[in-house]
PDB file of C-alpha atoms in Angstrom:
ATOM      1  CA  MET A   1      22.346   4.014 -39.704  1.00 50.00           C
ATOM      2  CA  SER A   2      20.339   3.379 -36.539  1.00 76.00           C
ATOM      3  CA  ALA A   3      20.088   5.834 -33.670  1.00 82.00           C
ATOM      4  CA  LEU A   4      22.101   3.380 -31.572  1.00 89.00           C
ATOM      5  CA  SER A   5      25.001   3.213 -34.018  1.00 87.00           C
ATOM      6  CA  GLU A   6      24.975   6.984 -34.464  1.00 89.00           C
ATOM      7  CA  ARG A   7      25.285   7.509 -30.709  1.00 90.00           C
ATOM      8  CA  LEU A   8      27.713   4.672 -29.941  1.00 93.00           C
ATOM      9  CA  PRO A   9      29.520   3.713 -33.157  1.00 94.00           C
ATOM     10  CA  ALA A  10      32.500   1.956 -31.542  1.00 96.00           C
ATOM     11  CA  THR A  11      30.298  -0.062 -29.197  1.00 95.00           C
ATOM     12  CA  CYS A  12      28.013  -1.091 -32.035  1.00 95.00           C
ATOM     13  CA  GLN A  13      30.991  -2.139 -34.132  1.00 96.00           C
ATOM     14  CA  LEU A  14      32.162  -4.431 -31.331  1.00 96.00           C
ATOM     15  CA  ILE A  15      28.678  -5.929 -31.054  1.00 96.00           C
ATOM     16  CA  LEU A  16      28.566  -6.594 -34.799  1.00 96.00           C
ATOM     17  CA  GLU A  17      31.994  -8.209 -34.669  1.00 97.00           C
ATOM     18  CA  GLY A  18      30.778 -10.427 -31.847  1.00 96.00           C
ATOM     19  CA  ILE A  19      27.798 -11.513 -33.943  1.00 96.00           C
ATOM     20  CA  GLU A  20      30.085 -12.206 -36.906  1.00 96.00           C
ATOM     21  CA  HIS A  21      32.336 -14.379 -34.727  1.00 94.00           C
ATOM     22  CA  GLU A  22      29.303 -16.175 -33.216  1.00 92.00           C
ATOM     23  CA  LEU A  23      29.936 -14.898 -29.707  1.00 93.00           C
ATOM     24  CA  HIS A  24      26.253 -13.943 -29.532  1.00 95.00           C
ATOM     25  CA  THR A  25      23.289 -13.547 -31.873  1.00 96.00           C
ATOM     26  CA  GLY A  26      22.152 -10.129 -30.702  1.00 97.00           C
ATOM     27  CA  VAL A  27      22.379  -7.511 -27.987  1.00 97.00           C
ATOM     28  CA  GLN A  28      19.823  -5.269 -26.293  1.00 97.00           C
ATOM     29  CA  LEU A  29      21.416  -2.154 -24.836  1.00 97.00           C
ATOM     30  CA  TYR A  30      20.145   0.484 -22.427  1.00 97.00           C
ATOM     31  CA  ILE A  31      22.349   3.213 -20.958  1.00 96.00           C
ATOM     32  CA  SER A  32      21.341   6.228 -18.904  1.00 95.00           C
ATOM     33  CA  LEU A  33      23.462   8.830 -17.143  1.00 93.00           C
ATOM     34  CA  GLN A  34      22.028  10.985 -14.362  1.00 90.00           C
ATOM     35  CA  GLY A  35      18.523  10.509 -15.718  1.00 86.00           C
ATOM     36  CA  GLU A  36      19.376  11.090 -19.380  1.00 92.00           C
ATOM     37  CA  VAL A  37      18.882   8.127 -21.719  1.00 94.00           C
ATOM     38  CA  ILE A  38      22.055   7.615 -23.743  1.00 94.00           C
ATOM     39  CA  ALA A  39      21.064   4.434 -25.569  1.00 95.00           C
ATOM     40  CA  ASP A  40      17.974   2.248 -25.874  1.00 96.00           C
ATOM     41  CA  GLY A  41      17.904  -0.252 -28.704  1.00 96.00           C
ATOM     42  CA  GLY A  42      18.843  -3.631 -30.081  1.00 97.00           C
ATOM     43  CA  MET A  43      21.167  -5.155 -32.643  1.00 96.00           C
ATOM     44  CA  GLY A  44      21.269  -8.559 -34.274  1.00 97.00           C
ATOM     45  CA  GLU A  45      18.530 -11.141 -33.822  1.00 98.00           C
ATOM     46  CA  ALA A  46      16.308 -12.099 -30.908  1.00 98.00           C
ATOM     47  CA  ARG A  47      15.566 -15.412 -32.605  1.00 97.00           C
ATOM     48  CA  PRO A  48      16.280 -16.576 -36.162  1.00 97.00           C
ATOM     49  CA  GLY A  49      14.823 -14.033 -38.580  1.00 96.00           C
ATOM     50  CA  VAL A  50      13.460 -11.794 -35.808  1.00 97.00           C
ATOM     51  CA  PRO A  51      15.385  -8.562 -35.113  1.00 97.00           C
ATOM     52  CA  MET A  52      16.452  -7.683 -31.594  1.00 98.00           C
ATOM     53  CA  THR A  53      14.750  -4.393 -30.710  1.00 97.00           C
ATOM     54  CA  ALA A  54      14.356  -2.183 -27.658  1.00 97.00           C
ATOM     55  CA  ASP A  55      11.044  -3.962 -26.959  1.00 98.00           C
ATOM     56  CA  THR A  56      12.294  -7.560 -27.106  1.00 99.00           C
ATOM     57  CA  LEU A  57      11.666  -9.530 -23.906  1.00 99.00           C
ATOM     58  CA  ASN A  58      15.049 -10.797 -22.738  1.00 99.00           C
ATOM     59  CA  LEU A  59      15.825 -13.148 -19.876  1.00 99.00           C
ATOM     60  CA  TRP A  60      17.707 -11.333 -17.095  1.00 98.00           C
ATOM     61  CA  LEU A  61      18.833 -14.430 -15.192  1.00 97.00           C
ATOM     62  CA  SER A  62      20.563 -13.376 -11.948  1.00 96.00           C
ATOM     63  CA  ALA A  63      20.397  -9.663 -12.780  1.00 96.00           C
ATOM     64  CA  GLY A  64      16.759 -10.021 -11.703  1.00 97.00           C
ATOM     65  CA  LYS A  65      17.561 -11.380  -8.223  1.00 98.00           C
ATOM     66  CA  PRO A  66      17.649  -7.871  -6.664  1.00 98.00           C
ATOM     67  CA  LEU A  67      13.992  -7.381  -7.628  1.00 99.00           C
ATOM     68  CA  THR A  68      12.998 -10.010  -5.075  1.00 99.00           C
ATOM     69  CA  ALA A  69      15.524  -8.655  -2.569  1.00 99.00           C
ATOM     70  CA  MET A  70      14.016  -5.179  -2.806  1.00 98.00           C
ATOM     71  CA  ALA A  71      10.491  -6.589  -2.484  1.00 99.00           C
ATOM     72  CA  MET A  72      11.665  -7.958   0.863  1.00 99.00           C
ATOM     73  CA  ALA A  73      13.036  -4.494   1.630  1.00 98.00           C
ATOM     74  CA  ARG A  74       9.607  -2.983   1.028  1.00 98.00           C
ATOM     75  CA  LEU A  75       8.076  -5.347   3.585  1.00 99.00           C
ATOM     76  CA  TRP A  76      10.911  -4.454   5.970  1.00 99.00           C
ATOM     77  CA  GLU A  77      10.057  -0.766   5.561  1.00 98.00           C
ATOM     78  CA  GLN A  78       6.407  -1.548   6.238  1.00 97.00           C
ATOM     79  CA  GLY A  79       7.260  -3.401   9.451  1.00 98.00           C
ATOM     80  CA  ASP A  80       6.136  -6.813   8.200  1.00 99.00           C
ATOM     81  CA  LEU A  81       9.525  -8.404   8.874  1.00 99.00           C
ATOM     82  CA  GLN A  82      12.984  -7.807  10.306  1.00 99.00           C
ATOM     83  CA  MET A  83      16.170  -8.892   8.586  1.00 98.00           C
ATOM     84  CA  ASP A  84      17.199 -10.944  11.628  1.00 98.00           C
ATOM     85  CA  ASP A  85      13.880 -12.822  11.730  1.00 99.00           C
ATOM     86  CA  ARG A  86      14.304 -16.569  11.474  1.00 99.00           C
ATOM     87  CA  VAL A  87      12.855 -18.046   8.296  1.00 99.00           C
ATOM     88  CA  SER A  88      10.888 -20.476  10.460  1.00 99.00           C
ATOM     89  CA  ARG A  89       8.865 -17.546  11.844  1.00 99.00           C
ATOM     90  CA  PHE A  90       7.112 -17.429   8.473  1.00 99.00           C
ATOM     91  CA  ILE A  91       7.695 -20.983   7.195  1.00 99.00           C
ATOM     92  CA  PRO A  92       7.676 -23.268  10.270  1.00 99.00           C
ATOM     93  CA  GLU A  93       8.406 -26.421   8.262  1.00 99.00           C
ATOM     94  CA  PHE A  94      11.670 -24.880   7.043  1.00 99.00           C
ATOM     95  CA  GLY A  95      13.143 -24.983  10.551  1.00 99.00           C
ATOM     96  CA  SER A  96      14.500 -28.528  10.565  1.00 98.00           C
ATOM     97  CA  LYS A  97      17.621 -30.587   9.824  1.00 98.00           C
ATOM     98  CA  GLY A  98      20.042 -27.935  11.020  1.00 99.00           C
ATOM     99  CA  LYS A  99      18.376 -25.014   9.228  1.00 99.00           C
ATOM    100  CA  GLU A 100      16.608 -23.693  12.336  1.00 99.00           C
ATOM    101  CA  PRO A 101      18.912 -20.649  12.927  1.00 99.00           C
ATOM    102  CA  ILE A 102      18.746 -19.370   9.326  1.00 99.00           C
ATOM    103  CA  THR A 103      17.453 -15.794   9.065  1.00 99.00           C
ATOM    104  CA  ILE A 104      16.319 -13.578   6.208  1.00 99.00           C
ATOM    105  CA  LEU A 105      19.711 -11.861   6.424  1.00 98.00           C
ATOM    106  CA  HIS A 106      21.461 -15.181   5.787  1.00 99.00           C
ATOM    107  CA  LEU A 107      19.292 -15.790   2.725  1.00 99.00           C
ATOM    108  CA  LEU A 108      20.141 -12.392   1.272  1.00 99.00           C
ATOM    109  CA  ASN A 109      23.893 -12.502   1.895  1.00 98.00           C
ATOM    110  CA  HIS A 110      24.299 -16.110   0.736  1.00 98.00           C
ATOM    111  CA  THR A 111      25.460 -17.587   4.049  1.00 98.00           C
ATOM    112  CA  ALA A 112      22.427 -19.841   4.651  1.00 99.00           C
ATOM    113  CA  GLY A 113      23.805 -23.218   3.590  1.00 99.00           C
ATOM    114  CA  PHE A 114      21.318 -25.147   1.446  1.00 99.00           C
ATOM    115  CA  ARG A 115      22.669 -24.578  -2.055  1.00 98.00           C
ATOM    116  CA  PRO A 116      22.374 -27.987  -3.764  1.00 95.00           C
ATOM    117  CA  VAL A 117      18.617 -28.576  -3.474  1.00 97.00           C
ATOM    118  CA  ASP A 118      16.947 -29.797  -6.668  1.00 97.00           C
ATOM    119  CA  THR A 119      13.883 -27.539  -6.727  1.00 98.00           C
ATOM    120  CA  GLY A 120      12.408 -29.344  -9.732  1.00 98.00           C
ATOM    121  CA  TRP A 121      11.759 -26.048 -11.525  1.00 98.00           C
ATOM    122  CA  PRO A 122       9.998 -25.696 -13.946  1.00 98.00           C
ATOM    123  CA  ASP A 123       8.593 -29.230 -13.996  1.00 98.00           C
ATOM    124  CA  VAL A 124       6.965 -29.236 -10.547  1.00 98.00           C
ATOM    125  CA  SER A 125       4.613 -26.885  -8.733  1.00 98.00           C
ATOM    126  CA  TRP A 126       5.759 -23.999  -6.548  1.00 98.00           C
ATOM    127  CA  GLU A 127       4.474 -25.899  -3.507  1.00 98.00           C
ATOM    128  CA  GLU A 128       6.561 -28.946  -4.397  1.00 99.00           C
ATOM    129  CA  SER A 129       9.686 -26.818  -4.832  1.00 99.00           C
ATOM    130  CA  ILE A 130       9.137 -25.319  -1.371  1.00 99.00           C
ATOM    131  CA  ARG A 131       8.560 -28.780   0.141  1.00 99.00           C
ATOM    132  CA  ARG A 132      11.827 -30.075  -1.316  1.00 99.00           C
ATOM    133  CA  ILE A 133      13.773 -27.114   0.057  1.00 99.00           C
ATOM    134  CA  CYS A 134      12.200 -27.374   3.504  1.00 99.00           C
ATOM    135  CA  GLU A 135      13.067 -31.077   3.713  1.00 99.00           C
ATOM    136  CA  ALA A 136      16.691 -30.519   2.694  1.00 99.00           C
ATOM    137  CA  PRO A 137      19.383 -30.631   5.399  1.00 99.00           C
ATOM    138  CA  LEU A 138      21.932 -27.953   6.140  1.00 99.00           C
ATOM    139  CA  GLU A 139      25.092 -28.548   4.138  1.00 99.00           C
ATOM    140  CA  GLU A 140      27.795 -30.512   5.947  1.00 98.00           C
ATOM    141  CA  ASN A 141      30.345 -28.373   7.840  1.00 98.00           C
ATOM    142  CA  TRP A 142      28.419 -25.197   6.999  1.00 99.00           C
ATOM    143  CA  GLN A 143      28.561 -22.417   9.604  1.00 98.00           C
ATOM    144  CA  ILE A 144      25.400 -20.358   9.164  1.00 99.00           C
ATOM    145  CA  GLY A 145      26.247 -16.678   8.814  1.00 98.00           C
ATOM    146  CA  LYS A 146      29.956 -17.380   8.302  1.00 97.00           C
ATOM    147  CA  THR A 147      30.395 -19.863   5.467  1.00 98.00           C
ATOM    148  CA  ALA A 148      29.805 -18.075   2.164  1.00 97.00           C
ATOM    149  CA  GLY A 149      28.388 -19.651  -0.985  1.00 98.00           C
ATOM    150  CA  TYR A 150      26.235 -18.201  -3.743  1.00 97.00           C
ATOM    151  CA  HIS A 151      22.769 -19.785  -3.728  1.00 98.00           C
ATOM    152  CA  VAL A 152      21.665 -19.931  -7.361  1.00 97.00           C
ATOM    153  CA  SER A 153      18.024 -20.798  -6.771  1.00 98.00           C
ATOM    154  CA  SER A 154      16.998 -22.453  -3.499  1.00 98.00           C
ATOM    155  CA  SER A 155      17.152 -19.454  -1.146  1.00 99.00           C
ATOM    156  CA  TRP A 156      15.254 -17.303  -3.633  1.00 99.00           C
ATOM    157  CA  PHE A 157      12.283 -19.657  -3.627  1.00 99.00           C
ATOM    158  CA  ILE A 158      12.229 -19.306   0.163  1.00 99.00           C
ATOM    159  CA  LEU A 159      12.309 -15.503  -0.083  1.00 99.00           C
ATOM    160  CA  GLY A 160       9.390 -15.685  -2.510  1.00 99.00           C
ATOM    161  CA  GLU A 161       7.497 -17.973  -0.147  1.00 99.00           C
ATOM    162  CA  ILE A 162       8.050 -15.558   2.756  1.00 99.00           C
ATOM    163  CA  LEU A 163       6.525 -12.789   0.640  1.00 99.00           C
ATOM    164  CA  GLN A 164       3.529 -15.010  -0.098  1.00 99.00           C
ATOM    165  CA  ARG A 165       2.943 -16.045   3.505  1.00 99.00           C
ATOM    166  CA  ILE A 166       3.129 -12.496   4.814  1.00 99.00           C
ATOM    167  CA  LYS A 167       0.848 -10.966   2.184  1.00 98.00           C
ATOM    168  CA  GLY A 168      -1.345 -13.937   1.293  1.00 98.00           C
ATOM    169  CA  GLN A 169      -0.970 -13.396  -2.447  1.00 98.00           C
ATOM    170  CA  PRO A 170       0.935 -15.263  -5.179  1.00 98.00           C
ATOM    171  CA  TYR A 171       4.581 -14.297  -5.635  1.00 99.00           C
ATOM    172  CA  THR A 172       4.080 -13.174  -9.240  1.00 98.00           C
ATOM    173  CA  GLN A 173       1.224 -10.840  -8.280  1.00 98.00           C
ATOM    174  CA  LEU A 174       3.159  -9.431  -5.324  1.00 98.00           C
ATOM    175  CA  MET A 175       6.168  -8.627  -7.483  1.00 98.00           C
ATOM    176  CA  ARG A 176       3.969  -6.678  -9.863  1.00 98.00           C
ATOM    177  CA  GLU A 177       2.382  -4.729  -6.999  1.00 98.00           C
ATOM    178  CA  LEU A 178       5.542  -4.145  -4.951  1.00 98.00           C
ATOM    179  CA  ILE A 179       8.140  -3.458  -7.654  1.00 98.00           C
ATOM    180  CA  LEU A 180       7.171  -3.704 -11.315  1.00 98.00           C
ATOM    181  CA  GLU A 181       4.084  -1.511 -11.558  1.00 98.00           C
ATOM    182  CA  PRO A 182       5.333   1.304  -9.274  1.00 97.00           C
ATOM    183  CA  LEU A 183       8.464   1.581 -11.458  1.00 97.00           C
ATOM    184  CA  ASP A 184       6.497   1.393 -14.738  1.00 97.00           C
ATOM    185  CA  MET A 185       8.057  -1.993 -15.554  1.00 98.00           C
ATOM    186  CA  THR A 186       4.762  -3.090 -17.058  1.00 97.00           C
ATOM    187  CA  HIS A 187       6.239  -5.288 -19.789  1.00 98.00           C
ATOM    188  CA  SER A 188       8.441  -7.236 -17.372  1.00 98.00           C
ATOM    189  CA  TRP A 189       7.556 -10.469 -15.614  1.00 98.00           C
ATOM    190  CA  LEU A 190       8.733 -12.873 -12.930  1.00 97.00           C
ATOM    191  CA  GLY A 191       6.541 -15.668 -14.195  1.00 97.00           C
ATOM    192  CA  MET A 192       4.218 -14.717 -17.056  1.00 97.00           C
ATOM    193  CA  PRO A 193       0.509 -15.494 -17.070  1.00 97.00           C
ATOM    194  CA  ALA A 194      -0.224 -18.055 -19.782  1.00 98.00           C
ATOM    195  CA  ASP A 195      -2.226 -15.571 -21.854  1.00 98.00           C
ATOM    196  CA  VAL A 196       0.649 -13.069 -21.757  1.00 98.00           C
ATOM    197  CA  TYR A 197       3.041 -15.779 -22.933  1.00 98.00           C
ATOM    198  CA  GLN A 198       0.781 -16.600 -25.869  1.00 98.00           C
ATOM    199  CA  ARG A 199       0.444 -12.935 -26.775  1.00 97.00           C
ATOM    200  CA  GLU A 200       4.117 -12.034 -26.365  1.00 97.00           C
ATOM    201  CA  GLN A 201       5.735 -15.274 -27.505  1.00 97.00           C
ATOM    202  CA  ALA A 202       7.165 -13.798 -30.709  1.00 95.00           C
ATOM    203  CA  GLN A 203       8.843 -11.033 -28.654  1.00 97.00           C
ATOM    204  CA  ILE A 204      10.671 -13.449 -26.323  1.00 99.00           C
ATOM    205  CA  ALA A 205      14.346 -13.776 -27.193  1.00 99.00           C
ATOM    206  CA  TYR A 206      16.052 -17.145 -27.476  1.00 98.00           C
ATOM    207  CA  VAL A 207      18.810 -17.962 -24.986  1.00 97.00           C
ATOM    208  CA  TYR A 208      21.928 -19.844 -26.026  1.00 96.00           C
ATOM    209  CA  GLN A 209      24.728 -21.458 -24.072  1.00 94.00           C
ATOM    210  CA  ARG A 210      28.152 -22.438 -25.299  1.00 91.00           C
ATOM    211  CA  GLU A 211      29.061 -26.113 -25.452  1.00 91.00           C
ATOM    212  CA  LYS A 212      32.455 -27.182 -26.794  1.00 88.00           C
ATOM    213  CA  GLY A 213      32.872 -23.772 -28.383  1.00 86.00           C
ATOM    214  CA  GLU A 214      29.521 -23.846 -30.177  1.00 90.00           C
ATOM    215  CA  MET A 215      26.354 -21.889 -29.356  1.00 92.00           C
ATOM    216  CA  GLN A 216      23.539 -24.273 -28.469  1.00 96.00           C
ATOM    217  CA  LEU A 217      19.898 -23.230 -28.156  1.00 97.00           C
ATOM    218  CA  THR A 218      18.390 -23.735 -24.683  1.00 98.00           C
ATOM    219  CA  ASP A 219      14.705 -24.184 -23.845  1.00 98.00           C
ATOM    220  CA  LEU A 220      14.558 -21.128 -21.555  1.00 98.00           C
ATOM    221  CA  HIS A 221      12.162 -19.395 -23.963  1.00 98.00           C
ATOM    222  CA  ASP A 222       9.513 -22.126 -23.812  1.00 98.00           C
ATOM    223  CA  ALA A 223       6.178 -21.895 -22.015  1.00 98.00           C
ATOM    224  CA  ALA A 224       7.219 -23.745 -18.854  1.00 98.00           C
ATOM    225  CA  HIS A 225      10.293 -21.583 -18.271  1.00 98.00           C
ATOM    226  CA  CYS A 226       8.436 -18.332 -18.965  1.00 98.00           C
ATOM    227  CA  ILE A 227       5.250 -19.069 -17.024  1.00 98.00           C
ATOM    228  CA  THR A 228       6.563 -20.944 -13.973  1.00 98.00           C
ATOM    229  CA  PRO A 229       8.118 -18.458 -11.509  1.00 98.00           C
ATOM    230  CA  SER A 230      11.675 -18.861 -10.266  1.00 98.00           C
ATOM    231  CA  PRO A 231      12.574 -15.837  -8.096  1.00 98.00           C
ATOM    232  CA  GLY A 232      16.293 -16.255  -8.637  1.00 94.00           C
ATOM    233  CA  GLY A 233      16.401 -16.614 -12.374  1.00 95.00           C
ATOM    234  CA  ASN A 234      13.457 -16.129 -14.731  1.00 95.00           C
ATOM    235  CA  ALA A 235      12.694 -12.412 -14.661  1.00 98.00           C
ATOM    236  CA  ARG A 236      12.457 -11.057 -18.176  1.00 98.00           C
ATOM    237  CA  GLY A 237      11.456  -7.942 -20.071  1.00 99.00           C
ATOM    238  CA  PRO A 238      12.959  -5.103 -22.118  1.00 99.00           C
ATOM    239  CA  ILE A 239      16.311  -4.124 -20.634  1.00 98.00           C
ATOM    240  CA  ARG A 240      15.193  -0.492 -20.356  1.00 98.00           C
ATOM    241  CA  GLU A 241      12.738  -1.595 -17.670  1.00 98.00           C
ATOM    242  CA  LEU A 242      15.449  -3.311 -15.645  1.00 98.00           C
ATOM    243  CA  GLY A 243      17.342  -0.065 -16.099  1.00 97.00           C
ATOM    244  CA  ARG A 244      14.475   1.791 -14.395  1.00 97.00           C
ATOM    245  CA  PHE A 245      14.874  -0.429 -11.354  1.00 98.00           C
ATOM    246  CA  TYR A 246      18.591   0.271 -11.058  1.00 96.00           C
ATOM    247  CA  GLU A 247      18.008   3.975 -11.752  1.00 96.00           C
ATOM    248  CA  CYS A 248      15.679   3.977  -8.754  1.00 97.00           C
ATOM    249  CA  LEU A 249      18.451   2.586  -6.563  1.00 96.00           C
ATOM    250  CA  LEU A 250      20.998   5.060  -7.926  1.00 94.00           C
ATOM    251  CA  ASN A 251      18.524   7.824  -7.120  1.00 92.00           C
ATOM    252  CA  GLN A 252      18.534   6.803  -3.440  1.00 89.00           C
ATOM    253  CA  GLY A 253      15.289   4.886  -3.836  1.00 88.00           C
ATOM    254  CA  THR A 254      13.126   7.587  -5.379  1.00 90.00           C
ATOM    255  CA  PRO A 255      10.226   7.070  -5.852  1.00 92.00           C
ATOM    256  CA  LEU A 256       9.880   3.704  -4.117  1.00 96.00           C
ATOM    257  CA  PHE A 257      12.290   3.269  -1.190  1.00 97.00           C
ATOM    258  CA  GLU A 258      13.704   5.281   1.677  1.00 96.00           C
ATOM    259  CA  PRO A 259      17.368   6.284   1.112  1.00 96.00           C
ATOM    260  CA  GLN A 260      18.528   4.435   4.226  1.00 96.00           C
ATOM    261  CA  THR A 261      16.855   1.262   2.956  1.00 97.00           C
ATOM    262  CA  VAL A 262      18.821   1.388  -0.287  1.00 97.00           C
ATOM    263  CA  ASP A 263      22.029   2.097   1.640  1.00 96.00           C
ATOM    264  CA  THR A 264      21.497  -0.943   3.856  1.00 97.00           C
ATOM    265  CA  MET A 265      20.736  -3.255   0.941  1.00 98.00           C
ATOM    266  CA  ILE A 266      23.771  -2.268  -1.142  1.00 96.00           C
ATOM    267  CA  ASP A 267      26.326  -1.732   1.650  1.00 96.00           C
ATOM    268  CA  ARG A 268      28.865  -4.511   2.111  1.00 95.00           C
ATOM    269  CA  GLN A 269      27.287  -6.961   4.543  1.00 92.00           C
ATOM    270  CA  ARG A 270      29.804  -9.687   3.685  1.00 92.00           C
ATOM    271  CA  GLU A 271      33.324  -8.611   2.783  1.00 93.00           C
ATOM    272  CA  GLY A 272      36.460 -10.446   1.687  1.00 93.00           C
ATOM    273  CA  GLU A 273      34.951 -13.908   2.140  1.00 94.00           C
ATOM    274  CA  PHE A 274      35.792 -16.767  -0.204  1.00 95.00           C
ATOM    275  CA  ASP A 275      32.630 -17.911  -1.962  1.00 96.00           C
ATOM    276  CA  LEU A 276      32.401 -21.706  -2.182  1.00 98.00           C
ATOM    277  CA  THR A 277      30.162 -21.580  -5.246  1.00 97.00           C
ATOM    278  CA  LEU A 278      31.962 -18.943  -7.298  1.00 95.00           C
ATOM    279  CA  GLN A 279      35.402 -20.048  -6.049  1.00 95.00           C
ATOM    280  CA  HIS A 280      36.802 -16.603  -5.354  1.00 94.00           C
ATOM    281  CA  LYS A 281      36.270 -13.692  -2.977  1.00 94.00           C
ATOM    282  CA  VAL A 282      32.977 -11.843  -3.408  1.00 94.00           C
ATOM    283  CA  ASP A 283      31.520  -8.940  -1.429  1.00 95.00           C
ATOM    284  CA  TYR A 284      27.754  -8.967  -0.858  1.00 96.00           C
ATOM    285  CA  GLY A 285      25.094  -6.556   0.212  1.00 97.00           C
ATOM    286  CA  LEU A 286      21.613  -7.954   0.816  1.00 98.00           C
ATOM    287  CA  GLY A 287      20.724  -9.563  -2.491  1.00 98.00           C
ATOM    288  CA  PHE A 288      23.472  -7.725  -4.392  1.00 97.00           C
ATOM    289  CA  ILE A 289      27.033  -8.518  -5.409  1.00 94.00           C
ATOM    290  CA  VAL A 290      28.920  -5.295  -4.638  1.00 94.00           C
ATOM    291  CA  ASN A 291      31.713  -3.989  -6.901  1.00 87.00           C
ATOM    292  CA  SER A 292      32.216  -7.345  -8.557  1.00 79.00           C
ATOM    293  CA  ASN A 293      35.646  -6.514 -10.043  1.00 82.00           C
ATOM    294  CA  ARG A 294      37.179  -5.493  -6.701  1.00 87.00           C
ATOM    295  CA  TYR A 295      39.218  -8.704  -6.607  1.00 86.00           C
ATOM    296  CA  GLY A 296      40.156  -8.636 -10.293  1.00 83.00           C
ATOM    297  CA  ALA A 297      38.377  -8.800 -13.639  1.00 78.00           C
ATOM    298  CA  GLY A 298      38.632 -12.582 -13.653  1.00 78.00           C
ATOM    299  CA  THR A 299      36.364 -12.800 -10.606  1.00 80.00           C
ATOM    300  CA  VAL A 300      33.393 -11.055 -12.230  1.00 73.00           C
ATOM    301  CA  PRO A 301      30.513 -13.601 -12.346  1.00 71.00           C
TER     302      PRO A 301
END
């Protein structure tokens, strides 16, 4: 019996039943309570014939969005930006076609209004993705700061570009310096270097999606999706390292942020608004969905 199943037998039984019924192929689990690690391990397979372990590199999808949000918060603390700064202060070419009034705050609380842009990721360069977003118009009938709609990808590229233009370094390098390395998230990446991908390829878990009731393998584990950065969706690493990030926030920012910064980022900045993307009410902080089951379990993304 593994340490995980000894500590959490009922949970592990549910995971095994899910594998048996083809709900998933494996699970990586990390739990801590007030600084004490309760669970850190894996069950099932990361890819066919390869066990899921505590060290497997899993894709975090939107659970990684707050990493970029808190990188912006670090620059806010340092005085490099204000949340009510217009995006065009840092990216002048963005300020066109109705997008001129959009601020960093609007990007972070999903009220900016340029959701449907095809960024081309991962098949085009970062620069081309930014060009496409900057040339896109404001959505029709969108009231900036009032209309609410989850931006899956487009706004997160713009946040990453703001980081780059302020600091003059690539987004991937900045994320390591601002967030990952200070929190000892050294095996996590928001865009892997090619040599790291080659070295760690066998540790990268497959990602499946369900089509017509069947699990279908995606290509999200391939080189392009692992190497090419997408600030809103391709962070990956062992789940314990993502846990360290959220532990930092639960600990009022120690050792990386001021307590008032954390409070501002996770306080409800948008409350009771119907989200046009998710099609139900969602409360937002700055880069965070807050208390996602407040409006019922069926509304949890």
